[in-house]
Each structure stands twice: as C-alpha cells, then as structure tokens.
CSV table of C-alpha atoms and ligand atoms in Angstrom, one decimal:
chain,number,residue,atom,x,y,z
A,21,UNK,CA,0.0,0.0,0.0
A,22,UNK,CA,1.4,3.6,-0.9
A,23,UNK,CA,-0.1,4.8,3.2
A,24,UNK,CA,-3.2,6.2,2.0
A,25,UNK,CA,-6.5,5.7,3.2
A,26,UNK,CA,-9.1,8.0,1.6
A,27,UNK,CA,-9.4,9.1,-2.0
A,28,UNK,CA,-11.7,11.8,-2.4
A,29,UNK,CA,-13.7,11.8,-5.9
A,30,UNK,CA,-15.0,15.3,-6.9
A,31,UNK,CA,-16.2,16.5,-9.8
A,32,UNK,CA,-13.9,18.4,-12.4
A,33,UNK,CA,-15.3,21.3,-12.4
A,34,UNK,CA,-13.3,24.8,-11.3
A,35,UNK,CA,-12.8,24.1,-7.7
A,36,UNK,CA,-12.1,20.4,-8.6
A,37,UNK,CA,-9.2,21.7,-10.8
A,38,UNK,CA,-7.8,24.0,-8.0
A,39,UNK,CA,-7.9,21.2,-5.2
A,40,UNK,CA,-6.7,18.6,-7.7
A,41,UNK,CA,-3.6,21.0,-8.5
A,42,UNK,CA,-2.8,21.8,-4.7
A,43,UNK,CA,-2.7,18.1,-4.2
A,44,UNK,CA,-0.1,18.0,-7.3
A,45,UNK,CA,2.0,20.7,-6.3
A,46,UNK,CA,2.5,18.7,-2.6
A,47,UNK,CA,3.6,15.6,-4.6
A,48,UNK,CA,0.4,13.7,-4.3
A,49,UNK,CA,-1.5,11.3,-6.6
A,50,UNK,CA,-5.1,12.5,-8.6
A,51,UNK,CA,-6.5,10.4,-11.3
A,52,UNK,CA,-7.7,12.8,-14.0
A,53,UNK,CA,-9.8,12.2,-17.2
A,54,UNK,CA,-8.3,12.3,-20.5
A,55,UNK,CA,-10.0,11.5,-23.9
A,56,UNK,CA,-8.2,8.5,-23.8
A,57,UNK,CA,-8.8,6.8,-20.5
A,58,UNK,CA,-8.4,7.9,-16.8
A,59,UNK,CA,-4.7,8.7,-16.2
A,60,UNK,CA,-3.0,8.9,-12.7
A,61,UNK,CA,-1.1,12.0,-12.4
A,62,UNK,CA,1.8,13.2,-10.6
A,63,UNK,CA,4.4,16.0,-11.0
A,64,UNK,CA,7.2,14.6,-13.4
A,65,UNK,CA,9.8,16.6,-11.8
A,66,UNK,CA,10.2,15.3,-8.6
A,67,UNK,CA,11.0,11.9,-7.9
A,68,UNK,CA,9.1,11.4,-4.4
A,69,UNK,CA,5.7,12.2,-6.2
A,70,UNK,CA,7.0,10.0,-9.1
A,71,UNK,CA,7.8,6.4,-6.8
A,72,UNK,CA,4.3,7.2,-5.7
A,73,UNK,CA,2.7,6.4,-9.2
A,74,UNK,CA,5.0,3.0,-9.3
A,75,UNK,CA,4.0,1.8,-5.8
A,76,UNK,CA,0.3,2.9,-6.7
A,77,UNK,CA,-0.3,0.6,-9.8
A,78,UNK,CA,2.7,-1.6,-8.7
A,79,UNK,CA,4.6,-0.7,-11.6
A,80,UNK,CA,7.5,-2.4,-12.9
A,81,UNK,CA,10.0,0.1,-12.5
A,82,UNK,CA,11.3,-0.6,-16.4
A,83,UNK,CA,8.3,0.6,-18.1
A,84,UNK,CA,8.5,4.3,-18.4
A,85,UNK,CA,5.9,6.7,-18.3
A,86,UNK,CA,4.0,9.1,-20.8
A,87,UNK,CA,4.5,12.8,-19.4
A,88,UNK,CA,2.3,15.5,-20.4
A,89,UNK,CA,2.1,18.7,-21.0
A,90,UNK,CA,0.2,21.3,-22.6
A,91,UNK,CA,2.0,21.9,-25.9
A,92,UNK,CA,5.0,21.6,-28.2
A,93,UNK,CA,6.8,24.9,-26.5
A,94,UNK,CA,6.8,23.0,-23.3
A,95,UNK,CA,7.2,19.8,-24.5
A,96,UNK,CA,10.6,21.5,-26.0
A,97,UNK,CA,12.0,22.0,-22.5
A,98,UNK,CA,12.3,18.1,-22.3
A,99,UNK,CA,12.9,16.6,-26.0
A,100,UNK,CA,14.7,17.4,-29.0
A,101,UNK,CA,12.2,18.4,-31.9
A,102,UNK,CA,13.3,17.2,-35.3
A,103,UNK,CA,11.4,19.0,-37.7
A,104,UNK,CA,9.4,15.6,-38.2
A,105,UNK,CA,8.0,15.6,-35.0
A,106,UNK,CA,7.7,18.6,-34.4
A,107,UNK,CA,5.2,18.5,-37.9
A,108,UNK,CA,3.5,15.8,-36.2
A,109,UNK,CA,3.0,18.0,-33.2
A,110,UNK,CA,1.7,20.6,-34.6
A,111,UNK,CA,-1.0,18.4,-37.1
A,112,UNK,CA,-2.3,16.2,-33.8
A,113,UNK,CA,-1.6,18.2,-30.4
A,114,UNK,CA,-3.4,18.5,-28.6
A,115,UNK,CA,-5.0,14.7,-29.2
A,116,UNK,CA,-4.3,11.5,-28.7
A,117,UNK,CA,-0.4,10.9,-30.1
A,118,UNK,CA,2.4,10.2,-27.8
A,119,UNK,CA,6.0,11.0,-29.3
A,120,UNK,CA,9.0,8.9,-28.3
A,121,UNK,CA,11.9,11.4,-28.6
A,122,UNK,CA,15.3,11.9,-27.5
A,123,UNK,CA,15.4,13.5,-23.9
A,124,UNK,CA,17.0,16.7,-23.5
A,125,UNK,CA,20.5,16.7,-21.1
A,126,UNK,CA,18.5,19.3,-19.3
A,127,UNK,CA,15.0,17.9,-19.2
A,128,UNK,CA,13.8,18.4,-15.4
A,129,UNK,CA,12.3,15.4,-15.2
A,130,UNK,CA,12.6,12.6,-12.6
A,131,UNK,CA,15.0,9.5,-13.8
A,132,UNK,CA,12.5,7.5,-12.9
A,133,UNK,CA,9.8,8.7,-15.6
A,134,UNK,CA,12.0,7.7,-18.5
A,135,UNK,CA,13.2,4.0,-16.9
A,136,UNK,CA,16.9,5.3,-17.4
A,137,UNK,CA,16.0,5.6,-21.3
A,138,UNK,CA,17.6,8.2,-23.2
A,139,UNK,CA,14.1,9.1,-24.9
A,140,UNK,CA,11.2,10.6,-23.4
A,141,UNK,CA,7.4,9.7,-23.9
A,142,UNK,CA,5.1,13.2,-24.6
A,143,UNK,CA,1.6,13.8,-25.0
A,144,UNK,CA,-0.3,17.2,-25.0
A,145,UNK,CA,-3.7,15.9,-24.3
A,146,UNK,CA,-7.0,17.3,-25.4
A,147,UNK,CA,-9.5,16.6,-22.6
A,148,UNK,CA,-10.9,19.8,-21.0
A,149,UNK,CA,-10.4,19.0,-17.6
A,150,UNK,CA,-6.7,17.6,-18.3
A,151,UNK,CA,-5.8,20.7,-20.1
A,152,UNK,CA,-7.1,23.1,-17.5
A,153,UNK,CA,-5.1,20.9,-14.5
A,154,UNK,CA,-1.8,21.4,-17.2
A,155,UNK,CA,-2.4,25.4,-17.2
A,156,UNK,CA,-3.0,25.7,-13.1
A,157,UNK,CA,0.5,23.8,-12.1
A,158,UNK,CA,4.2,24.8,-13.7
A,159,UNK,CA,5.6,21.5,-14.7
A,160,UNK,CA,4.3,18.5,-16.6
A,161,UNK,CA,2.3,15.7,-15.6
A,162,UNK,CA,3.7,11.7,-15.8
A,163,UNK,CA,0.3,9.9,-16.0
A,164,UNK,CA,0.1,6.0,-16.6
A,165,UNK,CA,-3.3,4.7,-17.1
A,166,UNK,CA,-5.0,5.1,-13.6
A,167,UNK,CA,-5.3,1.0,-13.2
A,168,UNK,CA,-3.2,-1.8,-11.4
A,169,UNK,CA,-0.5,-2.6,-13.4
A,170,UNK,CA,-1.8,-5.2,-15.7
A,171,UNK,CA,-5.3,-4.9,-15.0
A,172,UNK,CA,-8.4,-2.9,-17.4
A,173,UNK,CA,-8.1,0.4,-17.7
A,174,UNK,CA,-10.6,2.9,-16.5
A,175,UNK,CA,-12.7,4.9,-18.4
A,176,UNK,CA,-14.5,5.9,-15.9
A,177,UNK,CA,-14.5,7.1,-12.0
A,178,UNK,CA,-15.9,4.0,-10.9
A,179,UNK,CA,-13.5,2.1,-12.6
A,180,UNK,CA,-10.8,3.9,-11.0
A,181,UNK,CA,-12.1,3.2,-7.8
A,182,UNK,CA,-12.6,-0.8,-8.3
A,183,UNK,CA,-8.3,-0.6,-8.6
A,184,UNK,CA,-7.0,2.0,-6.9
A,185,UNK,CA,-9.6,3.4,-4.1
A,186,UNK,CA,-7.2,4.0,-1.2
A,187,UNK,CA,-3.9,4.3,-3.3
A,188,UNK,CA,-4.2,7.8,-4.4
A,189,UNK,CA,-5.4,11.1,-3.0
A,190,UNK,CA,-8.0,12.1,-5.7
A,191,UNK,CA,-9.9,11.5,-8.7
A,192,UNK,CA,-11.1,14.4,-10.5
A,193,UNK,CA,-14.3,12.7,-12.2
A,194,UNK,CA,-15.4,14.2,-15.7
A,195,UNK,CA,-17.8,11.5,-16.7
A,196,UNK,CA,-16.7,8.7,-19.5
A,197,UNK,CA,-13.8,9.0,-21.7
A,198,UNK,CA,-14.5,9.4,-25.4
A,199,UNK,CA,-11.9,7.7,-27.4
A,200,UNK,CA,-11.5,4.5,-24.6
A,201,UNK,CA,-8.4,3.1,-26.0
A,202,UNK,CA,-4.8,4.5,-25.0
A,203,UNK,CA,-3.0,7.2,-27.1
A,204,UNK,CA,-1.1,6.1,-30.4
A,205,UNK,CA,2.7,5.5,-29.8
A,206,UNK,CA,5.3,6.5,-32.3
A,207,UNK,CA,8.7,7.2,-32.1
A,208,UNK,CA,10.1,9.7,-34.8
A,209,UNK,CA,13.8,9.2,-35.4
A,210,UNK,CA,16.7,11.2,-36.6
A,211,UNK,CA,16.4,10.7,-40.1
A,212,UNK,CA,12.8,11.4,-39.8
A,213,UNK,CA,11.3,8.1,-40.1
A,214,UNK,CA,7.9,7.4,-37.8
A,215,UNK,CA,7.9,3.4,-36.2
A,216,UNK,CA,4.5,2.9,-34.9
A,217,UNK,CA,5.0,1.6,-31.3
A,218,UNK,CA,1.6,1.1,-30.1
A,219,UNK,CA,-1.9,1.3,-32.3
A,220,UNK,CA,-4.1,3.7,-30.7
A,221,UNK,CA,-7.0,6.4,-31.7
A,222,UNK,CA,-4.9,8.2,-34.0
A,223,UNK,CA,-4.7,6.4,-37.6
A,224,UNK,CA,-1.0,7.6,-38.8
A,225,UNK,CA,-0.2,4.4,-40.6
A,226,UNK,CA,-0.2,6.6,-44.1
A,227,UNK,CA,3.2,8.3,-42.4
A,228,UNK,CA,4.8,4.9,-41.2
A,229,UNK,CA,7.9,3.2,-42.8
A,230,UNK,CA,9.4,0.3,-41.2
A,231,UNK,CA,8.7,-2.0,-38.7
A,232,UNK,CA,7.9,-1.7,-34.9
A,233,UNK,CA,10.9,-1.6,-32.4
A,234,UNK,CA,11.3,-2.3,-29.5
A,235,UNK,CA,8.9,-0.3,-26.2
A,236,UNK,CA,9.3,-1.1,-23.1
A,237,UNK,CA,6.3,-2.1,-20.7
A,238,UNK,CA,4.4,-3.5,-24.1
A,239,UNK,CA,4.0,-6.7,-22.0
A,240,UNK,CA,2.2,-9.0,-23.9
A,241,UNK,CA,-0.3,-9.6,-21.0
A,242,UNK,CA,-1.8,-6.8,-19.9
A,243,UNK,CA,-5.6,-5.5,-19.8
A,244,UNK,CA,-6.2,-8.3,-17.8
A,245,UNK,CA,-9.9,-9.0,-16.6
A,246,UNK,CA,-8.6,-12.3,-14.1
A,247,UNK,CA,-10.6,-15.0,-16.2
A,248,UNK,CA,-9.2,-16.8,-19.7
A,249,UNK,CA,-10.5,-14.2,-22.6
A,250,UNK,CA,-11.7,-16.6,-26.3
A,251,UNK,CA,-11.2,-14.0,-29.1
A,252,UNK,CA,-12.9,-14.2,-32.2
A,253,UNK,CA,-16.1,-16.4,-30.9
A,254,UNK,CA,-19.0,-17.0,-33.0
A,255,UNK,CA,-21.2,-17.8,-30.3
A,256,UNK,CA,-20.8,-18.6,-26.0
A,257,UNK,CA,-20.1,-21.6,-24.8
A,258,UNK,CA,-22.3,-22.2,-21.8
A,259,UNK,CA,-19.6,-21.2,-19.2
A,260,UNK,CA,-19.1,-18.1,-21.4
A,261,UNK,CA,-19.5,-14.1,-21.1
A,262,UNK,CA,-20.0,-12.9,-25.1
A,263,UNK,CA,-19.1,-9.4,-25.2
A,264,UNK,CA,-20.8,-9.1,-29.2
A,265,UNK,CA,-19.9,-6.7,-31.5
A,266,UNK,CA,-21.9,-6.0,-35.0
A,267,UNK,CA,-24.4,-8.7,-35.8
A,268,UNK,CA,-23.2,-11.3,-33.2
A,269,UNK,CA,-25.4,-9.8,-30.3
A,270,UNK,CA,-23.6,-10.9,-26.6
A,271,UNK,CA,-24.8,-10.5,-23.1
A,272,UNK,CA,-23.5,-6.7,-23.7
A,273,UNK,CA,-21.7,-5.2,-27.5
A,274,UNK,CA,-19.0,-3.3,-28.3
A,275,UNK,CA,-21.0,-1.7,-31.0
A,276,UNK,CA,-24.5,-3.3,-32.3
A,277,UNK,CA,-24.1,-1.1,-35.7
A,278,UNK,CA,-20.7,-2.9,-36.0
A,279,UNK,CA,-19.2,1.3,-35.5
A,280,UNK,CA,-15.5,1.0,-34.4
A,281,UNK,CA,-15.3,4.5,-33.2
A,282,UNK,CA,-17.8,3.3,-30.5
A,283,UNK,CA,-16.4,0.1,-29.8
A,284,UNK,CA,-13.2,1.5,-29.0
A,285,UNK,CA,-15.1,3.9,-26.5
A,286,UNK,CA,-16.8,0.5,-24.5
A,287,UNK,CA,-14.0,-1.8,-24.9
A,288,UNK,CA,-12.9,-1.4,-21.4
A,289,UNK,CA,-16.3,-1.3,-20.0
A,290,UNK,CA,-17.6,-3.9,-21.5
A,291,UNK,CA,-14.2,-6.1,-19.9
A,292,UNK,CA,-15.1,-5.0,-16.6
A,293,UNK,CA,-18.5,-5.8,-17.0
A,294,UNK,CA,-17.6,-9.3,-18.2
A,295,UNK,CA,-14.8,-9.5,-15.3
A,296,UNK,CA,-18.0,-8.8,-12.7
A,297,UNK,CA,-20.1,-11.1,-14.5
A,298,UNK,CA,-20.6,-14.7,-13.0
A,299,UNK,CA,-19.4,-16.9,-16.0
A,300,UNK,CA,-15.6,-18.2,-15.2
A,301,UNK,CA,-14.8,-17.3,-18.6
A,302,UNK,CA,-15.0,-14.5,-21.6
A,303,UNK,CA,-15.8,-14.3,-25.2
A,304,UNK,CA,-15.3,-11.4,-27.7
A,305,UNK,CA,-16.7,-11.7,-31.0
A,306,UNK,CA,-14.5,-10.7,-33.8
A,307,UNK,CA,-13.7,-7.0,-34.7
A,308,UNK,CA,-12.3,-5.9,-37.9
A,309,UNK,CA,-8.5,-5.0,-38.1
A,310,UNK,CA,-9.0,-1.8,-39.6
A,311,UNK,CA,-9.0,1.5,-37.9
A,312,UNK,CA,-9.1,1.8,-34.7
A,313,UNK,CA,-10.2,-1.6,-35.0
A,314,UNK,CA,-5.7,-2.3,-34.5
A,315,UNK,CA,-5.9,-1.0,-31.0
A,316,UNK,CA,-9.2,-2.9,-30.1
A,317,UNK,CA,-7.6,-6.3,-31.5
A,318,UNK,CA,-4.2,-4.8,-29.3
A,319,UNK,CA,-5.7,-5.0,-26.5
A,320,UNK,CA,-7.7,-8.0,-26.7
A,321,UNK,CA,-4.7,-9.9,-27.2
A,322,UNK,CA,-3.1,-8.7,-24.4
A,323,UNK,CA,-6.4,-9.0,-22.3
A,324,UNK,CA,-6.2,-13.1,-23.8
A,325,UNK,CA,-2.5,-13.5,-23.7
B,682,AMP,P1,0.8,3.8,-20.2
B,682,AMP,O1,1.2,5.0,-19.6
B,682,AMP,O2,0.4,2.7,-19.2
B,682,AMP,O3,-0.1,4.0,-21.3
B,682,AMP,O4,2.1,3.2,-20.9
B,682,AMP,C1,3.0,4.1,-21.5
B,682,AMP,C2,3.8,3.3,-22.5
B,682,AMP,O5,4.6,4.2,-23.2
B,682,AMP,C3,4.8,2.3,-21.9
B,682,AMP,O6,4.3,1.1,-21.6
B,682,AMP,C4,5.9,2.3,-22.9
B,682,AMP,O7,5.7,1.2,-23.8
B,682,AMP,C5,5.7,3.6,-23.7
B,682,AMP,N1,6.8,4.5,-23.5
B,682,AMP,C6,6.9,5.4,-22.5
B,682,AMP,N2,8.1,6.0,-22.6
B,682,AMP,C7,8.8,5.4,-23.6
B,682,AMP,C8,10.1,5.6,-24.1
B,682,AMP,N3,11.0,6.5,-23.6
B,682,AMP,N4,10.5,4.8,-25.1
B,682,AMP,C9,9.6,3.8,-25.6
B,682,AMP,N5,8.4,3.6,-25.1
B,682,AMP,C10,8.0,4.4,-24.1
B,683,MG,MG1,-1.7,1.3,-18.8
C-alpha cells in the first residue's frame, strides 16, 4: 500500500481543478480524465511524487511513463524536436499521439519517468479537464493509465475506484472518456522516419515506414480481466461471457451497428463488465483489423495472452 486511506472523488469542475492542483503541487497522486482513458497524475519533476505512481499501480520500474504537458513549446524543455515531429505536433496536439523522442541533457524530469532511457514519452492531451489541470500547475504531468498494473483500464471514475480506491489522493471525475483506447505511440527518429509503437485512436499508418521496435512495458499480457479471454467467438459456450460486437449480439456489445469509433469507446467497460459477471470465462466476437479496430484487437490480445 502507498499509506493512504481515503481518495476523495469530486467533480472536475473549477474548484475540482484547483484542489486537484494543490494536491499536485504537494507531490500527491489524482486520477484525471483524458479522452483516452483515466490517467494517474503526478508531478514529473520530482522523484518522491514519481515512486508514488509505481507503488500505486505496482509498476514495474522498467516501463516508463507518458508525461504531459500542454503543448510543443513546453514539451521543448524536455525533448529534442526534429522537424518531423515537431510536424507531427503541430498536425495532432493537442489529441491522442504520444511521441518517443530523444530527452534533452536538461529535461527536469525525474529518472524514474523515463526508466533510465535516453528518450522521453510526450503527450499534449485534449481533454478539458486535463488541459485546465496542465495550465493551473508549472511542470508537466507523468500519467500511466490510472489501473493496477496489468489490470483494465478505467474509463471511468468507478472504474478507477474498483483498482485503486485508497492508493491515491484524488480523482477528478469528468464522466466517461471518449476515445476509450490508449494514445497512439510512435517514435520519430533522426532521419525522420515514424515506427508505430503502439496502435491507438490516432490512424497515422499513411506516415509509417518500417517496422515496430522495441517499447518497453508492451507486455504481452496486460488489460487483464482475471478470467481466460476466447477471441474471435461466433457464439458462447455455456460457461461463457460474449461481449458481441456488430451482428453477433452478446450479453453486452461493443458496438450493435458494428461502428469501431464506439467500440473502441466500451471496450474497457464492457471487460469490466464481463470481469463482474458470474461466468468463469469470456468471449469477444470478432472485430475488424481496420481503424481503430488495431488498438481494439491490441488489446484484446493482451487481455487473452
Ligand atoms: P501507459 O502510460 O500505461 O499508457 O504506458 C505508456 C507506455 O509508453 C509504456 O508502456 C511504454 O511502452 C511507452 N513508453 C513510454 N516512454 C517510452 C520511451 N521512452 N520509449 C519507448 N516507449 C515508451
Ligand atoms: Mg496502462
């Protein structure tokens, strides 16, 4: 346990913003909506506050984190900016794209954030509620998904709660997230060429050349609802949860007009929902590798794996 007993849950509205930044500025923990999912926030330049988001979701200390902030100029403070990325930038910040860049000598950040790596992960992200925490504090935000490590991620309050009520000192709660899958990886290199390293809202596969490399904390298990996940079912087996999707109608769908857009949105709440539910075990009807259909089928392997 990180010592804490109580996390508050308020609503992220003005004075939500101001408590939630007070707690950040003191080095505490607040789970804040983003139109990803729920991240768990914590100052990225000091270390204490830092550990706290590691014993929290009991992190493994080698996967590093995403830090954000509230656009390119500050994001310059802590990476070197080729002119690729700092195109890409520009064209999808704020939004859901993290960039994998070489960290700045300089960058005030916390070793800890970047696992020792000598590239950074940073996202300017588009939610509201995110953005207004970003301009009330004076240095940028590391914020993992606010789960257990290797558990669903929350796109929701409640779903925040269910893993981490007691670990952390706030959740700002601004309803459901929108896009429900994680940001979209990519690391831009030196000669300007984008590797995808994780499929996410963002389609950018038009700008990709080459393969993926190598990103830490990609653990093939992960998303994990504690009961063996079927992919690709037809239909249930009698000791099976179907989560449907498009014309194969389950005890709850992804999307019953077969829409990715929205089954990217319940993807996670539909796996808790299944986790909850009393069959031992869980099917997922297929979904279509296109689109954000890459990050659904990313994360229901990992859920399976
Ligand atoms: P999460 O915050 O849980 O969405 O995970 C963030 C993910 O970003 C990690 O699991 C890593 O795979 C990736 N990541 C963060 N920083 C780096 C980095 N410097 N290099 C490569 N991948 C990174
Ligand atoms: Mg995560």
């Amino acid at each position: 346990m990180s010592g804490k007993n109580v996390t508050e849950v308020v609503l992220a509205d003005a004075a939500g913003i101001a408590k939630a930044a007070r707690i950040l500025e003191s080095g505490g923990l607040v789970a804040v909506p983003t139109e990803t999912v729920y991240g768990l926030a914590a100052r990225a330049d000091r270390a204490e506050a830092v550990a706290k988001i590691y014993a929290a979701k009991g992190r493994p200390d080698f996967n590093p984190l995403i830090v954000h902030v509230a656009g390119v100029e500050q994001a310059e403070r802590y990476a070197e900016f080729s002119p690729g990325a700092r195109a890409l930038a520009e064209a999808h910040w704020p939004g859901p794209l993290t960039q994998v860049l070489p960290r700045r000598a300089d960058a005030a950040l916390a070793a800890a954030v970047t696992a020792g790596l000598p590239t950074v992960a940073l996202r300017a992200p588009a939610h509201s509620a995110m953005r207004a925490l970003l301009a009330a504090v004076d240095f940028p935000l590391a914020a993992p998904s606010a789960n257990r490590s290797g558990f669903i991620s929350p796109t929701c309050a409640a779903h925040v709660l269910a893993s981490l009520d007691g670990r952390i000192d706030l959740v700002l709660d601004g309803g459901a997230t929108e896009a429900g899958v994680e940001s979209t990886i990519v690391a831009v290199r030196a000669d300007g060429s984008v590797e995808e390293l994780r499929p996410g809202p963002l389609q950018i596969g038009a700008l990709l050349v080459g393969g993926n490399i190598e990103a830490p904390g990609q653990l093939a298990s992960h998303y994990a609802p504690g009961k063996p996940v079927r992919l690709n079912a037809i239909r249930a087996q009698p000791d099976e949860f179907l989560i449907g999707f498009g014309v194969i109608t389950g005890d709850c769908t992804l999307s019953a007009s077969g829409d990715l857009t929205e089954a990217a949105t319940r993807l996670y709440a539909a796996l808790h929902e299944a986790a909850l539910a009393p069959q031992p075990r869980i099917a997922v009807a297929p979904v279509p590798e296109e689109g954000v259909g890459r990050a659904i089928n990313d994360r229901l392997r990992r859920a399976a794996a």
